[in-house]
């Protein structure tokens, strides 16, 4: 229908036979305030005006306006209107049946176009379709179930599902709040607290319709305790912090030297993939992907992602990104990216240092991190860190720190460490560290890929065995896998990734096996690139 009656809200078309001119349409329209006969007259008049039609058959109802026929024997207690028409100078005609739903809100049509010689056969089919049509009652939408928490004791509302998160309020007894989620075991409940999302703890809280409360989005899946007995070496204690595995990237082979110091770099770019999210696995321990540990001049610095960043002014904890440097406690050398999600820190428990931190809810996926100049002053140069989520292309500035000049210049050292670390507490059994898999492409220094890298384990000598580093020649990525129940690993290696194999005449990847912790008994092999 057109004009005042609007467009069809539901439609279905079927071709009859081989000819595209033979077809059946089933259409439904939202209507109101007219009788079936009035709708039929409007339809017929519209068709007559647009196409030019003439009727055939007998029993035409009020022929003066349009060829419509009232049919009363197809449906018990219900009228049907038939419209028969033929386009001028055409051998094709149309037969349409129109019905009005009992509530008067839906107009249904079966419309056909077919060669007039086949019309008698088609009419029998359409009549049977009309007989079998069944009206259904509209679905009644049930109002959504709203679970309510009725406060019957002293409760602390926190920012997250753990006591490590800051308290944002304490409701009074008798107050009610909508419950919008829970964690996996139902020990923490997510509520709408004065327009904010908050969490309360309790196994026997007064919550209505508790079965309808879904698991909240973004709640980490807790890793269950292993059902198999771990290997004896995995039950040994790992003193923390520990560098479970590390990579040392080098650009120094073909770069200039200034006296005894290499020229250095001005910008670093890291492309990496987090293959699994270890989640909030502990209130005491955390995992740290230290993407870069290096020096600018004589000042050491480091940055990367952590599962649990502490020190937020309001006590909040959780995933984030940190960037720190040594040799000062002056926060004038720090720029915070975001007043709400970021903050600066200064301390002296490991020597004088300052740092910028930012809450950042990273997870499984691909990321890019850039470390580059962010301006300069007369007494030093600023360096900032930016992280990009490659799935959304959203870039987040973490913050910037200033480094003093050395001999009037500033540059990033061409030896960069990437480290996967377990931190917090004092010691943890190796198998209780959750498995974490991260892979990295060769980082870029001033746009050039690193020339070679070295891999190794347990920098602090704890003897951790469930860590592995391997280089996949096909995808060009270095894979770090640490934690969990695995106790196999590749040996400590050095890889020269230039197409000039060091000391050999054959192009390829230079690999020097240096054993677990020393270079004794080293051998040399060459593998194709």
PDB file of C-alpha atoms in Angstrom, residues 245-247 249 275 437-440 453 455-457 467-481 488-491 493 495:
ATOM      1  CA  UNK A 245      61.997 -14.668  31.084  1.00  0.00           C
ATOM      2  CA  UNK A 246      63.737 -11.848  29.277  1.00  0.00           C
ATOM      3  CA  UNK A 247      64.840 -10.620  25.852  1.00  0.00           C
ATOM      4  CA  UNK A 249      67.292  -6.379  21.840  1.00  0.00           C
ATOM      5  CA  UNK A 275      47.319 -14.218  23.779  1.00  0.00           C
ATOM      6  CA  UNK A 437      51.533 -15.974  26.747  1.00  0.00           C
ATOM      7  CA  UNK A 438      52.790 -12.847  24.978  1.00  0.00           C
ATOM      8  CA  UNK A 439      54.473 -12.571  21.579  1.00  0.00           C
ATOM      9  CA  UNK A 440      56.458  -9.640  20.203  1.00  0.00           C
ATOM     10  CA  UNK A 453      68.405 -10.405  20.429  1.00  0.00           C
ATOM     11  CA  UNK A 455      66.806 -14.683  25.369  1.00  0.00           C
ATOM     12  CA  UNK A 456      67.175 -15.942  28.918  1.00  0.00           C
ATOM     13  CA  UNK A 457      65.441 -16.936  32.158  1.00  0.00           C
ATOM     14  CA  UNK A 467      59.072 -20.271  31.446  1.00  0.00           C
ATOM     15  CA  UNK A 468      59.858 -20.505  27.749  1.00  0.00           C
ATOM     16  CA  UNK A 469      61.104 -18.209  24.983  1.00  0.00           C
ATOM     17  CA  UNK A 470      61.016 -19.272  21.350  1.00  0.00           C
ATOM     18  CA  UNK A 471      61.458 -17.464  18.049  1.00  0.00           C
ATOM     19  CA  UNK A 472      59.006 -18.400  15.304  1.00  0.00           C
ATOM     20  CA  UNK A 473      60.849 -17.826  12.027  1.00  0.00           C
ATOM     21  CA  UNK A 474      57.607 -18.081   9.999  1.00  0.00           C
ATOM     22  CA  UNK A 475      55.636 -15.339  11.748  1.00  0.00           C
ATOM     23  CA  UNK A 476      58.711 -13.371  12.783  1.00  0.00           C
ATOM     24  CA  UNK A 477      57.595 -13.150  16.418  1.00  0.00           C
ATOM     25  CA  UNK A 478      59.281 -14.004  19.683  1.00  0.00           C
ATOM     26  CA  UNK A 479      56.939 -15.889  22.031  1.00  0.00           C
ATOM     27  CA  UNK A 480      57.241 -15.668  25.817  1.00  0.00           C
ATOM     28  CA  UNK A 481      55.258 -18.198  27.844  1.00  0.00           C
ATOM     29  CA  UNK A 488      59.721 -27.341  29.308  1.00  0.00           C
ATOM     30  CA  UNK A 489      61.658 -24.514  27.742  1.00  0.00           C
ATOM     31  CA  UNK A 490      64.037 -23.657  24.928  1.00  0.00           C
ATOM     32  CA  UNK A 491      67.654 -22.980  25.800  1.00  0.00           C
ATOM     33  CA  UNK A 493      69.990 -18.172  22.893  1.00  0.00           C
ATOM     34  CA  UNK A 495      69.718 -14.552  17.507  1.00  0.00           C
TER      35      UNK A 495
END
